[in-house]
Amino acid sequence: AFIEDGYSVESPFRSPPTTQFDGVYNSPGKLWTPRNFGKSDLGVLSVEEATWKSSNTVYAGMVNLITPERLAEMAKRLGVKSHLDPRYALVLGSEEVSVLDMASAYSTFADRGEHISPFMIRRVEDSSGNILFDASTSVKPTRAIDEGVADTVNWVLKGAMEHGTGK
């Protein structure tokens, strides 16, 4: 959603050990206080670097720009079927989603922005060998996000595997 809204993965964000946002809980004075692992101060990072280093405080700043509602809407478009409460902490994985939902969403990036709903049965034939259902022709992809957005996300995620938390 951040990229789709025109922001760059090169956008710089401060990554302090902790940060605070007021008014997030619809309760005056109650602060949302996300922290980096080990309360690490990671300095100024691009979004790309923040992804590689799993900076919670940078992602908290990103959701503050795009809104939790926009984040939840994007997750649905990518294939998440679970109910998502559009809260700020959603950006840090606060909601429960199934492994199938996560695989479905990430496969949308891998398929360059096209979403294909998961299916359990690949093919059904009758006793004579006639094909009654073939997922390769019956399950149609839908465009969830632009190819360029998907390519950018894939590039950043590949970087996380090569330079960040995935190595």
Short mmCIF file of N, CA and C in Angstrom, two decimals:
data_model
loop_
_atom_site.label_atom_id
_atom_site.label_comp_id
_atom_site.label_asym_id
_atom_site.label_seq_id
_atom_site.Cartn_x
_atom_site.Cartn_y
_atom_site.Cartn_z
N ALA A 1 0.83 -1.19 0.00
CA ALA A 1 0.00 0.00 0.00
C ALA A 1 0.88 1.25 0.00
N PHE A 2 1.97 1.19 0.74
CA PHE A 2 2.90 2.31 0.81
C PHE A 2 3.45 2.62 -0.58
N ILE A 3 3.89 1.60 -1.28
CA ILE A 3 4.45 1.77 -2.62
C ILE A 3 3.36 2.18 -3.61
N GLU A 4 2.22 1.52 -3.52
CA GLU A 4 1.11 1.84 -4.42
C GLU A 4 0.66 3.29 -4.27
N ASP A 5 0.79 3.83 -3.07
CA ASP A 5 0.40 5.22 -2.82
C ASP A 5 1.45 6.23 -3.27
N GLY A 6 2.50 5.73 -3.92
CA GLY A 6 3.48 6.63 -4.53
C GLY A 6 4.73 6.89 -3.72
N TYR A 7 4.86 6.24 -2.58
CA TYR A 7 6.07 6.40 -1.78
C TYR A 7 7.17 5.50 -2.33
N SER A 8 8.39 5.84 -2.04
CA SER A 8 9.55 5.11 -2.55
C SER A 8 10.15 4.22 -1.47
N VAL A 9 10.73 3.10 -1.90
CA VAL A 9 11.45 2.24 -0.96
C VAL A 9 12.77 2.90 -0.53
N GLU A 10 13.13 3.99 -1.19
CA GLU A 10 14.31 4.75 -0.80
C GLU A 10 13.97 5.87 0.19
N SER A 11 12.68 6.02 0.52
CA SER A 11 12.26 7.05 1.48
C SER A 11 12.98 6.85 2.81
N PRO A 12 13.58 7.91 3.34
CA PRO A 12 14.29 7.77 4.62
C PRO A 12 13.35 7.92 5.82
N PHE A 13 13.57 7.09 6.82
CA PHE A 13 12.83 7.16 8.07
C PHE A 13 13.82 7.02 9.21
N ARG A 14 13.57 7.73 10.27
CA ARG A 14 14.33 7.57 11.50
C ARG A 14 13.87 6.27 12.14
N SER A 15 14.80 5.47 12.66
CA SER A 15 14.47 4.20 13.32
C SER A 15 14.97 4.20 14.76
N PRO A 16 14.28 4.98 15.62
CA PRO A 16 14.70 5.02 17.02
C PRO A 16 14.35 3.70 17.72
N PRO A 17 14.87 3.48 18.91
CA PRO A 17 14.57 2.24 19.64
C PRO A 17 13.07 2.06 19.89
N THR A 18 12.39 3.17 20.13
CA THR A 18 10.95 3.15 20.37
C THR A 18 10.35 4.44 19.85
N THR A 19 9.07 4.43 19.59
CA THR A 19 8.37 5.63 19.14
C THR A 19 6.97 5.61 19.72
N GLN A 20 6.26 6.72 19.64
CA GLN A 20 4.91 6.80 20.21
C GLN A 20 3.96 7.49 19.26
N PHE A 21 2.72 7.01 19.27
CA PHE A 21 1.65 7.61 18.49
C PHE A 21 0.45 7.80 19.42
N ASP A 22 -0.08 9.01 19.45
CA ASP A 22 -1.22 9.33 20.31
C ASP A 22 -2.51 9.18 19.51
N GLY A 23 -3.60 8.87 20.22
CA GLY A 23 -4.91 8.81 19.59
C GLY A 23 -5.18 7.57 18.79
N VAL A 24 -4.27 6.63 18.81
CA VAL A 24 -4.40 5.41 18.02
C VAL A 24 -5.52 4.52 18.56
N TYR A 25 -5.70 4.50 19.85
CA TYR A 25 -6.67 3.61 20.49
C TYR A 25 -8.02 4.28 20.75
N ASN A 26 -8.26 5.42 20.14
CA ASN A 26 -9.50 6.19 20.39
C ASN A 26 -9.70 6.44 21.87
N SER A 27 -8.61 6.62 22.56
CA SER A 27 -8.65 6.89 23.99
C SER A 27 -7.64 8.00 24.27
N PRO A 28 -8.10 9.17 24.69
CA PRO A 28 -7.18 10.28 24.93
C PRO A 28 -6.06 9.90 25.89
N GLY A 29 -4.85 10.22 25.48
CA GLY A 29 -3.69 9.99 26.33
C GLY A 29 -3.12 8.59 26.26
N LYS A 30 -3.82 7.64 25.64
CA LYS A 30 -3.28 6.28 25.52
C LYS A 30 -2.42 6.20 24.28
N LEU A 31 -1.15 5.88 24.48
CA LEU A 31 -0.17 5.89 23.40
C LEU A 31 0.09 4.48 22.88
N TRP A 32 0.31 4.38 21.56
CA TRP A 32 0.83 3.16 20.97
C TRP A 32 2.33 3.34 20.92
N THR A 33 3.08 2.39 21.47
CA THR A 33 4.52 2.53 21.62
C THR A 33 5.25 1.32 21.03
N PRO A 34 5.39 1.27 19.70
CA PRO A 34 6.14 0.17 19.10
C PRO A 34 7.64 0.30 19.38
N ARG A 35 8.31 -0.85 19.45
CA ARG A 35 9.75 -0.89 19.74
C ARG A 35 10.47 -1.78 18.73
N ASN A 36 11.72 -1.46 18.48
CA ASN A 36 12.58 -2.34 17.70
C ASN A 36 13.06 -3.47 18.59
N PHE A 37 13.37 -4.61 17.99
CA PHE A 37 13.91 -5.74 18.74
C PHE A 37 15.15 -5.28 19.51
N GLY A 38 15.19 -5.63 20.77
CA GLY A 38 16.33 -5.26 21.60
C GLY A 38 16.44 -3.76 21.83
N LYS A 39 15.35 -3.04 21.52
CA LYS A 39 15.33 -1.58 21.64
C LYS A 39 16.53 -0.95 20.91
N SER A 40 16.81 -1.48 19.73
CA SER A 40 17.94 -1.01 18.93
C SER A 40 17.63 0.31 18.23
N ASP A 41 18.57 1.25 18.29
CA ASP A 41 18.50 2.47 17.50
C ASP A 41 19.23 2.19 16.20
N LEU A 42 18.47 2.13 15.11
CA LEU A 42 19.06 1.76 13.82
C LEU A 42 19.39 2.97 12.96
N GLY A 43 19.27 4.17 13.52
CA GLY A 43 19.61 5.38 12.77
C GLY A 43 18.56 5.72 11.73
N VAL A 44 19.00 6.29 10.63
CA VAL A 44 18.11 6.62 9.52
C VAL A 44 18.24 5.51 8.49
N LEU A 45 17.10 4.94 8.12
CA LEU A 45 17.07 3.84 7.16
C LEU A 45 16.11 4.14 6.02
N SER A 46 16.42 3.63 4.85
CA SER A 46 15.42 3.63 3.78
C SER A 46 14.40 2.55 4.14
N VAL A 47 13.25 2.58 3.50
CA VAL A 47 12.24 1.55 3.73
C VAL A 47 12.82 0.18 3.38
N GLU A 48 13.60 0.15 2.32
CA GLU A 48 14.26 -1.09 1.91
C GLU A 48 15.13 -1.64 3.05
N GLU A 49 16.00 -0.80 3.60
CA GLU A 49 16.87 -1.22 4.69
C GLU A 49 16.07 -1.57 5.94
N ALA A 50 15.00 -0.83 6.20
CA ALA A 50 14.15 -1.10 7.35
C ALA A 50 13.50 -2.47 7.24
N THR A 51 13.17 -2.86 6.02
CA THR A 51 12.60 -4.20 5.79
C THR A 51 13.67 -5.25 6.08
N TRP A 52 14.85 -5.04 5.57
CA TRP A 52 15.95 -5.98 5.78
C TRP A 52 16.27 -6.15 7.26
N LYS A 53 16.17 -5.05 8.02
CA LYS A 53 16.54 -5.08 9.44
C LYS A 53 15.35 -5.26 10.37
N SER A 54 14.15 -5.41 9.80
CA SER A 54 12.92 -5.59 10.59
C SER A 54 12.71 -4.45 11.59
N SER A 55 12.79 -3.23 11.12
CA SER A 55 12.59 -2.07 11.99
C SER A 55 11.10 -1.82 12.23
N ASN A 56 10.66 -2.13 13.43
CA ASN A 56 9.26 -1.89 13.80
C ASN A 56 8.91 -0.41 13.81
N THR A 57 9.86 0.42 14.24
CA THR A 57 9.54 1.85 14.35
C THR A 57 9.41 2.51 12.98
N VAL A 58 10.15 2.03 11.99
CA VAL A 58 9.98 2.56 10.63
C VAL A 58 8.62 2.15 10.08
N TYR A 59 8.26 0.89 10.24
CA TYR A 59 6.97 0.44 9.73
C TYR A 59 5.81 1.12 10.46
N ALA A 60 5.99 1.44 11.73
CA ALA A 60 4.96 2.21 12.44
C ALA A 60 4.79 3.59 11.80
N GLY A 61 5.90 4.21 11.42
CA GLY A 61 5.82 5.50 10.73
C GLY A 61 5.17 5.39 9.36
N MET A 62 5.41 4.28 8.68
CA MET A 62 4.80 4.08 7.36
C MET A 62 3.29 3.94 7.47
N VAL A 63 2.80 3.15 8.43
CA VAL A 63 1.35 2.98 8.57
C VAL A 63 0.70 4.28 9.01
N ASN A 64 1.44 5.12 9.70
CA ASN A 64 0.91 6.43 10.08
C ASN A 64 0.67 7.28 8.84
N LEU A 65 1.45 7.08 7.79
CA LEU A 65 1.25 7.81 6.53
C LEU A 65 0.09 7.27 5.70
N ILE A 66 -0.04 5.95 5.62
CA ILE A 66 -1.04 5.37 4.71
C ILE A 66 -2.36 5.03 5.39
N THR A 67 -2.41 4.93 6.68
CA THR A 67 -3.55 4.59 7.54
C THR A 67 -3.74 3.07 7.68
N PRO A 68 -4.18 2.65 8.85
CA PRO A 68 -4.45 1.23 9.07
C PRO A 68 -5.56 0.69 8.16
N GLU A 69 -6.54 1.53 7.85
CA GLU A 69 -7.63 1.10 6.97
C GLU A 69 -7.09 0.74 5.59
N ARG A 70 -6.19 1.54 5.10
CA ARG A 70 -5.58 1.30 3.78
C ARG A 70 -4.76 0.01 3.81
N LEU A 71 -4.05 -0.23 4.90
CA LEU A 71 -3.26 -1.43 5.06
C LEU A 71 -4.15 -2.68 5.06
N ALA A 72 -5.25 -2.64 5.79
CA ALA A 72 -6.18 -3.78 5.85
C ALA A 72 -6.81 -4.03 4.48
N GLU A 73 -7.15 -2.96 3.78
CA GLU A 73 -7.73 -3.09 2.44
C GLU A 73 -6.75 -3.76 1.49
N MET A 74 -5.48 -3.40 1.57
CA MET A 74 -4.47 -4.00 0.71
C MET A 74 -4.31 -5.48 1.03
N ALA A 75 -4.29 -5.82 2.30
CA ALA A 75 -4.14 -7.24 2.69
C ALA A 75 -5.28 -8.07 2.09
N LYS A 76 -6.48 -7.54 2.12
CA LYS A 76 -7.63 -8.24 1.52
C LYS A 76 -7.44 -8.42 0.02
N ARG A 77 -6.99 -7.37 -0.66
CA ARG A 77 -6.75 -7.48 -2.10
C ARG A 77 -5.69 -8.52 -2.44
N LEU A 78 -4.70 -8.65 -1.57
CA LEU A 78 -3.63 -9.60 -1.81
C LEU A 78 -4.06 -11.05 -1.55
N GLY A 79 -5.21 -11.23 -0.87
CA GLY A 79 -5.72 -12.58 -0.66
C GLY A 79 -5.96 -12.99 0.78
N VAL A 80 -5.79 -12.09 1.74
CA VAL A 80 -6.04 -12.44 3.13
C VAL A 80 -7.56 -12.48 3.35
N LYS A 81 -8.05 -13.63 3.78
CA LYS A 81 -9.49 -13.81 4.00
C LYS A 81 -9.87 -13.58 5.46
N SER A 82 -8.92 -13.71 6.37
CA SER A 82 -9.18 -13.52 7.79
C SER A 82 -9.67 -12.10 8.06
N HIS A 83 -10.50 -11.94 9.09
CA HIS A 83 -10.94 -10.60 9.48
C HIS A 83 -9.74 -9.84 10.03
N LEU A 84 -9.55 -8.63 9.55
CA LEU A 84 -8.45 -7.78 10.02
C LEU A 84 -9.03 -6.52 10.63
N ASP A 85 -8.73 -6.30 11.88
CA ASP A 85 -9.13 -5.08 12.54
C ASP A 85 -8.15 -3.99 12.11
N PRO A 86 -8.62 -2.93 11.45
CA PRO A 86 -7.69 -1.91 10.95
C PRO A 86 -7.10 -1.06 12.09
N ARG A 87 -6.12 -1.65 12.77
CA ARG A 87 -5.42 -0.97 13.85
C ARG A 87 -3.99 -0.70 13.42
N TYR A 88 -3.37 0.25 14.06
CA TYR A 88 -1.99 0.58 13.73
C TYR A 88 -1.07 -0.63 13.86
N ALA A 89 -1.25 -1.43 14.88
CA ALA A 89 -0.38 -2.58 15.13
C ALA A 89 -0.51 -3.66 14.06
N LEU A 90 -1.49 -3.55 13.19
CA LEU A 90 -1.64 -4.50 12.08
C LEU A 90 -0.36 -4.57 11.26
N VAL A 91 0.32 -3.44 11.09
CA VAL A 91 1.55 -3.39 10.30
C VAL A 91 2.65 -4.27 10.90
N LEU A 92 2.54 -4.58 12.19
CA LEU A 92 3.54 -5.41 12.86
C LEU A 92 3.04 -6.83 13.09
N GLY A 93 1.91 -7.17 12.48
CA GLY A 93 1.42 -8.55 12.56
C GLY A 93 0.57 -8.84 13.78
N SER A 94 -0.20 -7.87 14.25
CA SER A 94 -1.00 -8.05 15.46
C SER A 94 -2.23 -8.92 15.28
N GLU A 95 -2.67 -9.11 14.05
CA GLU A 95 -3.89 -9.89 13.80
C GLU A 95 -3.53 -11.33 13.43
N GLU A 96 -4.39 -12.25 13.81
CA GLU A 96 -4.17 -13.65 13.46
C GLU A 96 -4.64 -13.90 12.04
N VAL A 97 -3.76 -14.47 11.25
CA VAL A 97 -4.12 -14.91 9.90
C VAL A 97 -3.57 -16.33 9.72
N SER A 98 -4.21 -17.07 8.86
CA SER A 98 -3.77 -18.46 8.64
C SER A 98 -2.52 -18.50 7.76
N VAL A 99 -1.86 -19.62 7.80
CA VAL A 99 -0.71 -19.84 6.93
C VAL A 99 -1.17 -19.76 5.47
N LEU A 100 -2.36 -20.28 5.19
CA LEU A 100 -2.89 -20.22 3.83
C LEU A 100 -3.09 -18.77 3.39
N ASP A 101 -3.60 -17.92 4.27
CA ASP A 101 -3.75 -16.50 3.95
C ASP A 101 -2.40 -15.86 3.62
N MET A 102 -1.39 -16.15 4.44
CA MET A 102 -0.07 -15.57 4.21
C MET A 102 0.52 -16.06 2.88
N ALA A 103 0.38 -17.36 2.63
CA ALA A 103 0.89 -17.91 1.37
C ALA A 103 0.15 -17.31 0.18
N SER A 104 -1.15 -17.13 0.34
CA SER A 104 -1.96 -16.54 -0.73
C SER A 104 -1.52 -15.11 -1.02
N ALA A 105 -1.30 -14.32 0.03
CA ALA A 105 -0.88 -12.93 -0.15
C ALA A 105 0.51 -12.85 -0.77
N TYR A 106 1.47 -13.61 -0.25
CA TYR A 106 2.82 -13.55 -0.80
C TYR A 106 2.87 -14.09 -2.23
N SER A 107 2.01 -15.06 -2.56
CA SER A 107 2.01 -15.58 -3.93
C SER A 107 1.54 -14.50 -4.90
N THR A 108 0.74 -13.55 -4.43
CA THR A 108 0.31 -12.44 -5.29
C THR A 108 1.51 -11.61 -5.72
N PHE A 109 2.45 -11.41 -4.82
CA PHE A 109 3.68 -10.71 -5.20
C PHE A 109 4.46 -11.56 -6.21
N ALA A 110 4.60 -12.85 -5.92
CA ALA A 110 5.36 -13.74 -6.80
C ALA A 110 4.73 -13.82 -8.19
N ASP A 111 3.41 -13.70 -8.26
CA ASP A 111 2.70 -13.73 -9.54
C ASP A 111 2.58 -12.34 -10.16
N ARG A 112 3.48 -11.46 -9.76
CA ARG A 112 3.58 -10.09 -10.31
C ARG A 112 2.27 -9.31 -10.22
N GLY A 113 1.57 -9.46 -9.08
CA GLY A 113 0.38 -8.66 -8.82
C GLY A 113 -0.93 -9.33 -9.14
N GLU A 114 -0.88 -10.52 -9.72
CA GLU A 114 -2.12 -11.26 -9.97
C GLU A 114 -2.39 -12.20 -8.80
N HIS A 115 -3.63 -12.16 -8.34
CA HIS A 115 -4.01 -13.05 -7.23
C HIS A 115 -4.80 -14.23 -7.78
N ILE A 116 -4.42 -15.41 -7.34
CA ILE A 116 -5.15 -16.63 -7.66
C ILE A 116 -5.61 -17.23 -6.33
N SER A 117 -6.91 -17.35 -6.16
CA SER A 117 -7.43 -17.93 -4.92
C SER A 117 -6.91 -19.35 -4.76
N PRO A 118 -6.48 -19.69 -3.56
CA PRO A 118 -5.97 -21.04 -3.33
C PRO A 118 -7.06 -22.09 -3.58
N PHE A 119 -6.64 -23.24 -4.03
CA PHE A 119 -7.57 -24.34 -4.24
C PHE A 119 -6.92 -25.62 -3.76
N MET A 120 -7.74 -26.54 -3.31
CA MET A 120 -7.22 -27.79 -2.76
C MET A 120 -7.21 -28.91 -3.79
N ILE A 121 -8.12 -28.86 -4.72
CA ILE A 121 -8.25 -29.93 -5.70
C ILE A 121 -7.75 -29.41 -7.04
N ARG A 122 -6.81 -30.10 -7.59
CA ARG A 122 -6.23 -29.66 -8.85
C ARG A 122 -7.06 -30.10 -10.05
N ARG A 123 -7.60 -31.33 -9.98
CA ARG A 123 -8.33 -31.85 -11.14
C ARG A 123 -9.30 -32.94 -10.68
N VAL A 124 -10.49 -32.97 -11.33
CA VAL A 124 -11.49 -34.00 -11.05
C VAL A 124 -11.88 -34.63 -12.38
N GLU A 125 -11.85 -35.95 -12.41
CA GLU A 125 -12.28 -36.70 -13.60
C GLU A 125 -13.38 -37.67 -13.20
N ASP A 126 -14.27 -37.95 -14.15
CA ASP A 126 -15.27 -38.98 -13.89
C ASP A 126 -14.66 -40.35 -14.18
N SER A 127 -15.44 -41.40 -14.01
CA SER A 127 -14.93 -42.76 -14.17
C SER A 127 -14.50 -43.07 -15.60
N SER A 128 -14.93 -42.27 -16.56
CA SER A 128 -14.53 -42.46 -17.96
C SER A 128 -13.31 -41.63 -18.34
N GLY A 129 -12.78 -40.86 -17.40
CA GLY A 129 -11.62 -40.03 -17.68
C GLY A 129 -11.94 -38.65 -18.19
N ASN A 130 -13.24 -38.30 -18.23
CA ASN A 130 -13.63 -36.95 -18.66
C ASN A 130 -13.30 -35.96 -17.55
N ILE A 131 -12.69 -34.88 -17.92
CA ILE A 131 -12.30 -33.87 -16.93
C ILE A 131 -13.53 -33.05 -16.56
N LEU A 132 -13.87 -33.08 -15.27
CA LEU A 132 -14.99 -32.30 -14.76
C LEU A 132 -14.53 -30.95 -14.22
N PHE A 133 -13.31 -30.91 -13.72
CA PHE A 133 -12.74 -29.67 -13.19
C PHE A 133 -11.24 -29.74 -13.35
N ASP A 134 -10.67 -28.66 -13.85
CA ASP A 134 -9.22 -28.54 -13.97
C ASP A 134 -8.86 -27.14 -13.50
N ALA A 135 -8.18 -27.06 -12.36
CA ALA A 135 -7.87 -25.76 -11.77
C ALA A 135 -7.05 -24.89 -12.71
N SER A 136 -6.21 -25.49 -13.55
CA SER A 136 -5.37 -24.69 -14.43
C SER A 136 -6.18 -23.90 -15.45
N THR A 137 -7.39 -24.34 -15.73
CA THR A 137 -8.24 -23.60 -16.67
C THR A 137 -9.47 -23.00 -16.00
N SER A 138 -9.84 -23.50 -14.83
CA SER A 138 -11.08 -23.04 -14.17
C SER A 138 -10.84 -21.92 -13.16
N VAL A 139 -9.67 -21.89 -12.55
CA VAL A 139 -9.36 -20.87 -11.54
C VAL A 139 -8.64 -19.73 -12.25
N LYS A 140 -9.28 -18.58 -12.28
CA LYS A 140 -8.76 -17.43 -13.03
C LYS A 140 -8.09 -16.41 -12.08
N PRO A 141 -6.95 -15.90 -12.48
CA PRO A 141 -6.30 -14.86 -11.68
C PRO A 141 -7.04 -13.51 -11.82
N THR A 142 -6.90 -12.69 -10.79
CA THR A 142 -7.41 -11.32 -10.84
C THR A 142 -6.25 -10.39 -10.55
N ARG A 143 -6.25 -9.23 -11.16
CA ARG A 143 -5.20 -8.24 -10.93
C ARG A 143 -5.45 -7.58 -9.58
N ALA A 144 -4.56 -7.81 -8.63
CA ALA A 144 -4.70 -7.22 -7.29
C ALA A 144 -3.90 -5.93 -7.18
N ILE A 145 -2.70 -5.93 -7.73
CA ILE A 145 -1.84 -4.75 -7.71
C ILE A 145 -1.08 -4.67 -9.03
N ASP A 146 -0.58 -3.51 -9.32
CA ASP A 146 0.19 -3.26 -10.53
C ASP A 146 1.48 -4.11 -10.52
N GLU A 147 1.89 -4.57 -11.70
CA GLU A 147 3.12 -5.36 -11.82
C GLU A 147 4.33 -4.64 -11.24
N GLY A 148 4.43 -3.35 -11.48
CA GLY A 148 5.57 -2.59 -10.97
C GLY A 148 5.61 -2.55 -9.46
N VAL A 149 4.46 -2.45 -8.82
CA VAL A 149 4.39 -2.48 -7.35
C VAL A 149 4.86 -3.84 -6.85
N ALA A 150 4.34 -4.91 -7.47
CA ALA A 150 4.73 -6.27 -7.07
C ALA A 150 6.23 -6.48 -7.27
N ASP A 151 6.76 -6.02 -8.39
CA ASP A 151 8.19 -6.18 -8.67
C ASP A 151 9.04 -5.46 -7.63
N THR A 152 8.61 -4.28 -7.22
CA THR A 152 9.35 -3.52 -6.20
C THR A 152 9.34 -4.27 -4.87
N VAL A 153 8.17 -4.77 -4.47
CA VAL A 153 8.07 -5.53 -3.22
C VAL A 153 8.95 -6.78 -3.30
N ASN A 154 8.89 -7.49 -4.42
CA ASN A 154 9.72 -8.69 -4.58
C ASN A 154 11.20 -8.36 -4.46
N TRP A 155 11.61 -7.25 -5.04
CA TRP A 155 13.01 -6.84 -4.98
C TRP A 155 13.44 -6.57 -3.54
N VAL A 156 12.58 -5.89 -2.78
CA VAL A 156 12.89 -5.59 -1.38
C VAL A 156 12.93 -6.88 -0.55
N LEU A 157 11.97 -7.77 -0.78
CA LEU A 157 11.95 -9.03 -0.04
C LEU A 157 13.16 -9.90 -0.38
N LYS A 158 13.57 -9.89 -1.63
CA LYS A 158 14.77 -10.63 -2.03
C LYS A 158 15.98 -10.07 -1.28
N GLY A 159 16.02 -8.75 -1.14
CA GLY A 159 17.10 -8.11 -0.38
C GLY A 159 17.11 -8.55 1.08
N ALA A 160 15.91 -8.74 1.65
CA ALA A 160 15.84 -9.20 3.05
C ALA A 160 16.45 -10.60 3.18
N MET A 161 16.25 -11.41 2.15
CA MET A 161 16.84 -12.76 2.17
C MET A 161 18.36 -12.71 1.99
N GLU A 162 18.84 -11.75 1.21
CA GLU A 162 20.28 -11.68 0.92
C GLU A 162 21.08 -10.85 1.93
N HIS A 163 20.44 -9.79 2.47
CA HIS A 163 21.17 -8.85 3.31
C HIS A 163 20.64 -8.70 4.72
N GLY A 164 19.48 -9.25 4.98
CA GLY A 164 18.83 -8.95 6.26
C GLY A 164 18.50 -10.16 7.08
N THR A 165 17.30 -10.13 7.64
CA THR A 165 16.87 -11.14 8.61
C THR A 165 16.70 -12.51 8.00
N GLY A 166 16.64 -12.62 6.67
CA GLY A 166 16.45 -13.91 6.04
C GLY A 166 17.71 -14.70 5.80
N LYS A 167 18.89 -14.06 6.04
CA LYS A 167 20.13 -14.79 5.73
C LYS A 167 20.61 -15.65 6.86
#
